[in-house]
Amino acid sequence: MADDLYVNNEAAKGAPAAAPREGFKDLSTEHKLLGCLLKNEDPNGRDWREHQLSASQVKRYWDEGYLSNVPVLTEEQCDRLLEAYETFLDPDNLHPGHGLFYEFHSNQSGDPNNVLLHALGHWRIEPAFHDLCFLPSIAVPASQLICPSREPHPIRLWHDQLFSKPARHGGVVAWHQDYSYWTRTTPMLHITVHIALDDQTTENGGLHFVPGSHRWHRNGGMPLPITDASFRNMESIQNVLTDEEKAAFRPVPSGLKKGQASFHHPLMVHGSYGNHSDGPRRACVVNYIADGQEVGWPVLPSCLQS
């Protein structure tokens, strides 16, 4: 069956084994900024127009399939997010809200020599990650880019993600298109925002894009099949590419600096190599959908309530 091409066999492996601690508040019930990343300001009274992209930036996104190096966070905001991230790491002292993760993979690859921490749902658990999803510097550009009309459109949170690669043995994220994991939503109106919490380089496994690959699809607009949901086989996508796509497969590094974001199309082929540097490479991701999309089963709990 065609649907079998888009089955994520890894998702269930990351489901938390236990519920959150009794009395722990699920932040998905808060549908506004809490002020955690915008201290000393009215988080809901700012002039959001200062975060709008230029017409040339919007054009570049639709021409190439992505837009990179957009400043979205200050050094202080990044450090606040990293502090929150550190609370998730001790397996012997789980965060009291750990049971609210949609998925938490301490090492999705399963290979101790290629470690990739991958998590979804931390916006429900830590106020800093909650506010990241509502931050104007991220949400405003996303609303400008999400629709092919190139006109701003209301957006909703789809889900968030964390990716972390430890020093010297951080794992790869195999080439893929995000919409391959999201075909239960129609029409295809998504955008992915990848935010660097460390400078990203070719040595530490920074994000790469294949320009123009947002035009690669199958069977009237369907994405490429999922080729390795564990992410460990970097080049597995080559098995499903046409000769023309293989000839055009020329990845470029995002070159993201700490606090910068990239915005990419749901069909953009992207991935990242292993971390061979002496420091960690950490990033968070916010995925949005356009307001009004139809969502089929299964739906992540609370992911449409923002």
GROMACS .gro file of C-alpha atoms in nm:
model
  306
    1MET     CA    1   0.000   0.000   0.000
    2ALA     CA    2   0.111   0.356  -0.070
    3ASP     CA    3   0.054   0.452   0.295
    4ASP     CA    4   0.326   0.206   0.395
    5LEU     CA    5   0.581   0.439   0.237
    6TYR     CA    6   0.512   0.696   0.508
    7VAL     CA    7   0.507   0.485   0.825
    8ASN     CA    8   0.734   0.607   1.106
    9ASN     CA    9   0.829   0.289   1.288
   10GLU     CA   10   1.045   0.476   1.539
   11ALA     CA   11   0.775   0.696   1.695
   12ALA     CA   12   0.634   0.440   1.937
   13LYS     CA   13   0.984   0.359   2.068
   14GLY     CA   14   1.008   0.712   2.210
   15ALA     CA   15   0.679   0.708   2.400
   16PRO     CA   16   0.737   0.783   2.773
   17ALA     CA   17   0.684   0.484   2.998
   18ALA     CA   18   0.535   0.683   3.285
   19ALA     CA   19   0.286   0.964   3.332
   20PRO     CA   20   0.399   1.310   3.448
   21ARG     CA   21   0.428   1.366   3.820
   22GLU     CA   22   0.092   1.425   3.987
   23GLY     CA   23   0.001   1.793   3.982
   24PHE     CA   24   0.249   1.888   3.709
   25LYS     CA   25   0.093   2.147   3.478
   26ASP     CA   26   0.070   2.072   3.107
   27LEU     CA   27   0.168   2.402   2.943
   28SER     CA   28  -0.022   2.314   2.626
   29THR     CA   29  -0.325   2.461   2.806
   30GLU     CA   30  -0.158   2.805   2.788
   31HIS     CA   31  -0.223   2.956   2.447
   32LYS     CA   32  -0.009   3.267   2.479
   33LEU     CA   33   0.339   3.383   2.567
   34LEU     CA   34   0.418   3.342   2.935
   35GLY     CA   35   0.695   3.603   2.931
   36CYS     CA   36   0.979   3.359   2.988
   37LEU     CA   37   1.183   3.469   2.684
   38LEU     CA   38   1.067   3.832   2.673
   39LYS     CA   39   1.140   3.956   3.021
   40ASN     CA   40   1.076   4.319   3.117
   41GLU     CA   41   0.842   4.363   2.822
   42ASP     CA   42   0.476   4.312   2.751
   43PRO     CA   43   0.504   3.988   2.549
   44ASN     CA   44   0.168   4.038   2.382
   45GLY     CA   45   0.187   4.411   2.320
   46ARG     CA   46   0.492   4.434   2.094
   47ASP     CA   47   0.488   4.564   1.741
   48TRP     CA   48   0.526   4.239   1.549
   49ARG     CA   49   0.595   4.421   1.221
   50GLU     CA   50   0.962   4.451   1.316
   51HIS     CA   51   0.995   4.075   1.259
   52GLN     CA   52   0.855   4.073   0.905
   53LEU     CA   53   1.071   3.937   0.625
   54SER     CA   54   1.148   4.145   0.317
   55ALA     CA   55   0.998   4.065  -0.024
   56SER     CA   56   1.339   3.943  -0.141
   57GLN     CA   57   1.364   3.701   0.152
   58VAL     CA   58   1.019   3.560   0.075
   59LYS     CA   59   1.118   3.518  -0.291
   60ARG     CA   60   1.441   3.341  -0.194
   61TYR     CA   61   1.244   3.096   0.020
   62TRP     CA   62   1.015   2.996  -0.264
   63ASP     CA   63   1.297   2.987  -0.520
   64GLU     CA   64   1.533   2.771  -0.313
   65GLY     CA   65   1.292   2.599  -0.073
   66TYR     CA   66   1.451   2.746   0.239
   67LEU     CA   67   1.571   3.067   0.400
   68SER     CA   68   1.866   3.058   0.639
   69ASN     CA   69   2.058   3.278   0.884
   70VAL     CA   70   1.757   3.472   1.012
   71PRO     CA   71   1.833   3.615   1.361
   72VAL     CA   72   1.554   3.510   1.599
   73LEU     CA   73   1.707   3.471   1.948
   74THR     CA   74   1.952   3.663   2.161
   75GLU     CA   75   2.246   3.497   2.334
   76GLU     CA   76   2.056   3.522   2.661
   77GLN     CA   77   1.747   3.356   2.516
   78CYS     CA   78   1.956   3.071   2.375
   79ASP     CA   79   2.121   3.016   2.712
   80ARG     CA   80   1.781   3.010   2.882
   81LEU     CA   81   1.668   2.738   2.642
   82LEU     CA   82   1.988   2.542   2.700
   83GLU     CA   83   1.930   2.559   3.075
   84ALA     CA   84   1.584   2.413   3.022
   85TYR     CA   85   1.724   2.147   2.789
   86GLU     CA   86   1.971   2.033   3.056
   87THR     CA   87   1.679   1.941   3.285
   88PHE     CA   88   1.580   1.662   3.044
   89LEU     CA   89   1.909   1.473   3.040
   90ASP     CA   90   1.943   1.275   3.365
   91PRO     CA   91   1.783   0.929   3.317
   92ASP     CA   92   1.806   0.863   3.691
   93ASN     CA   93   1.622   1.184   3.777
   94LEU     CA   94   1.360   1.237   3.512
   95HIS     CA   95   1.199   1.577   3.473
   96PRO     CA   96   0.863   1.576   3.660
   97GLY     CA   97   0.692   1.649   3.329
   98HIS     CA   98   0.877   1.381   3.131
   99GLY     CA   99   0.557   1.188   3.073
  100LEU     CA  100   0.425   1.476   2.861
  101PHE     CA  101   0.681   1.425   2.585
  102TYR     CA  102   0.520   1.296   2.266
  103GLU     CA  103   0.849   1.116   2.202
  104PHE     CA  104   1.185   1.113   2.381
  105HIS     CA  105   1.472   0.925   2.221
  106SER     CA  106   1.794   0.949   2.421
  107ASN     CA  107   1.963   0.799   2.115
  108GLN     CA  108   1.736   0.750   1.814
  109SER     CA  109   2.008   0.583   1.607
  110GLY     CA  110   2.058   0.302   1.858
  111ASP     CA  111   2.432   0.318   1.788
  112PRO     CA  112   2.644   0.428   2.087
  113ASN     CA  113   2.906   0.559   1.848
  114ASN     CA  114   2.654   0.782   1.668
  115VAL     CA  115   2.436   0.938   1.936
  116LEU     CA  116   2.135   1.151   1.844
  117LEU     CA  117   1.899   1.280   2.112
  118HIS     CA  118   1.563   1.355   1.952
  119ALA     CA  119   1.254   1.469   2.142
  120LEU     CA  120   0.906   1.606   2.070
  121GLY     CA  121   0.671   1.781   2.310
  122HIS     CA  122   0.897   1.983   2.538
  123TRP     CA  123   0.678   2.292   2.481
  124ARG     CA  124   0.434   2.124   2.721
  125ILE     CA  125   0.698   2.088   2.992
  126GLU     CA  126   0.935   2.386   3.016
  127PRO     CA  127   0.814   2.750   2.996
  128ALA     CA  128   1.109   2.860   2.780
  129PHE     CA  129   1.030   2.603   2.511
  130HIS     CA  130   0.661   2.683   2.539
  131ASP     CA  131   0.727   3.051   2.471
  132LEU     CA  132   0.960   2.972   2.183
  133CYS     CA  133   0.663   2.843   1.983
  134PHE     CA  134   0.480   3.175   2.028
  135LEU     CA  135   0.778   3.406   1.986
  136PRO     CA  136   0.706   3.682   1.730
  137SER     CA  137   1.055   3.662   1.579
  138ILE     CA  138   0.972   3.305   1.471
  139ALA     CA  139   0.595   3.305   1.424
  140VAL     CA  140   0.576   3.620   1.211
  141PRO     CA  141   0.819   3.502   0.940
  142ALA     CA  142   0.661   3.157   0.945
  143SER     CA  143   0.319   3.309   0.878
  144GLN     CA  144   0.464   3.494   0.577
  145LEU     CA  145   0.618   3.182   0.423
  146ILE     CA  146   0.369   2.905   0.488
  147CYS     CA  147   0.135   2.963   0.190
  148PRO     CA  148   0.226   2.956  -0.182
  149SER     CA  149   0.020   3.275  -0.224
  150ARG     CA  150   0.310   3.448  -0.044
  151GLU     CA  151   0.057   3.635   0.163
  152PRO     CA  152   0.064   3.613   0.546
  153HIS     CA  153  -0.162   3.341   0.680
  154PRO     CA  154  -0.264   3.242   1.036
  155ILE     CA  155  -0.061   2.952   1.170
  156ARG     CA  156  -0.097   2.686   1.438
  157LEU     CA  157   0.163   2.484   1.619
  158TRP     CA  158   0.206   2.135   1.475
  159HIS     CA  159   0.478   2.013   1.710
  160ASP     CA  160   0.824   2.100   1.836
  161GLN     CA  161   1.150   1.902   1.832
  162LEU     CA  162   1.491   1.890   1.998
  163PHE     CA  163   1.804   1.757   1.829
  164SER     CA  164   2.130   1.716   2.018
  165LYS     CA  165   2.460   1.564   1.906
  166PRO     CA  166   2.729   1.514   2.169
  167ALA     CA  167   3.092   1.599   2.102
  168ARG     CA  168   3.300   1.358   1.889
  169HIS     CA  169   3.035   1.089   1.845
  170GLY     CA  170   2.717   1.277   1.756
  171GLY     CA  171   2.497   1.096   1.505
  172VAL     CA  172   2.369   1.190   1.162
  173VAL     CA  173   2.017   1.289   1.062
  174ALA     CA  174   1.955   1.109   0.732
  175TRP     CA  175   1.832   1.305   0.431
  176HIS     CA  176   1.453   1.335   0.431
  177GLN     CA  177   1.151   1.553   0.356
  178ASP     CA  178   0.946   1.649   0.662
  179TYR     CA  179   0.611   1.602   0.489
  180SER     CA  180   0.688   1.231   0.450
  181TYR     CA  181   0.604   1.210   0.823
  182TRP     CA  182   0.297   1.434   0.803
  183THR     CA  183   0.085   1.306   0.513
  184ARG     CA  184  -0.216   1.281   0.747
  185THR     CA  185  -0.253   1.659   0.708
  186THR     CA  186  -0.404   1.816   0.397
  187PRO     CA  187  -0.343   2.031   0.208
  188MET     CA  188   0.036   2.041   0.243
  189LEU     CA  189   0.078   2.374   0.422
  190HIS     CA  190   0.362   2.333   0.671
  191ILE     CA  191   0.681   2.513   0.757
  192THR     CA  192   0.976   2.402   0.969
  193VAL     CA  193   1.182   2.646   1.176
  194HIS     CA  194   1.522   2.514   1.285
  195ILE     CA  195   1.691   2.726   1.554
  196ALA     CA  196   2.060   2.686   1.633
  197LEU     CA  197   2.152   2.685   2.001
  198ASP     CA  198   2.520   2.644   1.908
  199ASP     CA  199   2.710   2.768   1.603
  200GLN     CA  200   2.670   2.504   1.330
  201THR     CA  201   2.964   2.397   1.117
  202THR     CA  202   3.045   2.115   0.878
  203GLU     CA  203   3.260   1.960   1.153
  204ASN     CA  204   2.990   1.954   1.422
  205GLY     CA  205   2.708   1.822   1.206
  206GLY     CA  206   2.532   2.141   1.102
  207LEU     CA  207   2.212   2.136   0.902
  208HIS     CA  208   2.239   2.102   0.521
  209PHE     CA  209   1.983   2.165   0.246
  210VAL     CA  210   1.948   2.049  -0.114
  211PRO     CA  211   1.835   2.367  -0.294
  212GLY     CA  212   1.538   2.318  -0.525
  213SER     CA  213   1.444   1.979  -0.381
  214HIS     CA  214   1.115   2.125  -0.254
  215ARG     CA  215   0.992   2.055  -0.608
  216TRP     CA  216   1.061   1.681  -0.578
  217HIS     CA  217   0.747   1.476  -0.526
  218ARG     CA  218   0.568   1.160  -0.630
  219ASN     CA  219   0.218   1.064  -0.746
  220GLY     CA  220   0.062   1.407  -0.782
  221GLY     CA  221   0.228   1.588  -0.495
  222MET     CA  222   0.310   1.318  -0.241
  223PRO     CA  223   0.652   1.336  -0.075
  224LEU     CA  224   0.941   1.097  -0.116
  225PRO     CA  225   0.906   0.780   0.094
  226ILE     CA  226   1.054   0.752   0.442
  227THR     CA  227   1.380   0.563   0.389
  228ASP     CA  228   1.520   0.546   0.745
  229ALA     CA  229   1.309   0.669   1.038
  230SER     CA  230   1.599   0.595   1.275
  231PHE     CA  231   1.795   0.863   1.084
  232ARG     CA  232   2.119   0.662   1.098
  233ASN     CA  233   2.162   0.573   0.726
  234MET     CA  234   2.258   0.913   0.590
  235GLU     CA  235   2.238   0.827   0.220
  236SER     CA  236   1.937   0.593   0.220
  237ILE     CA  237   1.738   0.851   0.024
  238GLN     CA  238   1.952   0.778  -0.282
  239ASN     CA  239   1.754   0.455  -0.324
  240VAL     CA  240   1.436   0.645  -0.413
  241LEU     CA  241   1.572   0.935  -0.620
  242THR     CA  242   1.542   0.957  -0.998
  243ASP     CA  243   1.853   1.002  -1.211
  244GLU     CA  244   1.761   1.367  -1.258
  245GLU     CA  245   1.726   1.419  -0.882
  246LYS     CA  246   2.057   1.247  -0.816
  247ALA     CA  247   2.228   1.480  -1.062
  248ALA     CA  248   2.077   1.781  -0.883
  249PHE     CA  249   2.165   1.651  -0.535
  250ARG     CA  250   2.416   1.916  -0.426
  251PRO     CA  251   2.381   1.986  -0.051
  252VAL     CA  252   2.482   2.320   0.095
  253PRO     CA  253   2.546   2.396   0.464
  254SER     CA  254   2.305   2.625   0.645
  255GLY     CA  255   2.589   2.805   0.820
  256LEU     CA  256   2.365   2.886   1.115
  257LYS     CA  257   2.508   3.081   1.406
  258LYS     CA  258   2.378   3.055   1.763
  259GLY     CA  259   2.041   3.230   1.778
  260GLN     CA  260   1.979   3.214   1.403
  261ALA     CA  261   1.703   3.015   1.236
  262SER     CA  262   1.636   2.855   0.903
  263PHE     CA  263   1.286   2.822   0.759
  264HIS     CA  264   1.224   2.539   0.516
  265HIS     CA  265   0.949   2.397   0.295
  266PRO     CA  266   0.789   2.062   0.391
  267LEU     CA  267   0.935   1.899   0.076
  268MET     CA  268   1.286   2.043   0.123
  269VAL     CA  269   1.539   1.759   0.138
  270HIS     CA  270   1.763   1.824   0.437
  271GLY     CA  271   1.983   1.639   0.681
  272SER     CA  272   2.298   1.669   0.888
  273TYR     CA  273   2.622   1.477   0.925
  274GLY     CA  274   2.780   1.353   1.247
  275ASN     CA  275   2.944   1.571   1.509
  276HIS     CA  276   3.321   1.519   1.509
  277SER     CA  277   3.402   1.839   1.696
  278ASP     CA  278   3.499   1.885   2.061
  279GLY     CA  279   3.170   2.050   2.153
  280PRO     CA  280   2.798   1.964   2.140
  281ARG     CA  281   2.566   2.065   1.858
  282ARG     CA  282   2.218   2.146   1.989
  283ALA     CA  283   1.915   2.281   1.809
  284CYS     CA  284   1.541   2.317   1.861
  285VAL     CA  285   1.272   2.304   1.595
  286VAL     CA  286   0.922   2.446   1.573
  287ASN     CA  287   0.687   2.305   1.309
  288TYR     CA  288   0.378   2.504   1.211
  289ILE     CA  289   0.074   2.428   0.997
  290ALA     CA  290  -0.159   2.675   0.829
  291ASP     CA  291  -0.482   2.741   1.012
  292GLY     CA  292  -0.764   2.544   0.849
  293GLN     CA  293  -0.573   2.229   0.754
  294GLU     CA  294  -0.753   1.900   0.787
  295VAL     CA  295  -0.577   1.656   1.018
  296GLY     CA  296  -0.634   1.283   1.011
  297TRP     CA  297  -0.538   1.016   1.262
  298PRO     CA  298  -0.311   0.997   1.453
  299VAL     CA  299  -0.285   1.342   1.603
  300LEU     CA  300  -0.030   1.432   1.871
  301PRO     CA  301  -0.211   1.532   2.193
  302SER     CA  302  -0.261   1.907   2.229
  303CYS     CA  303  -0.060   1.988   1.918
  304LEU     CA  304  -0.334   2.194   1.756
  305GLN     CA  305  -0.435   2.403   2.054
  306SER     CA  306  -0.196   2.697   2.027
   0.00000   0.00000   0.00000
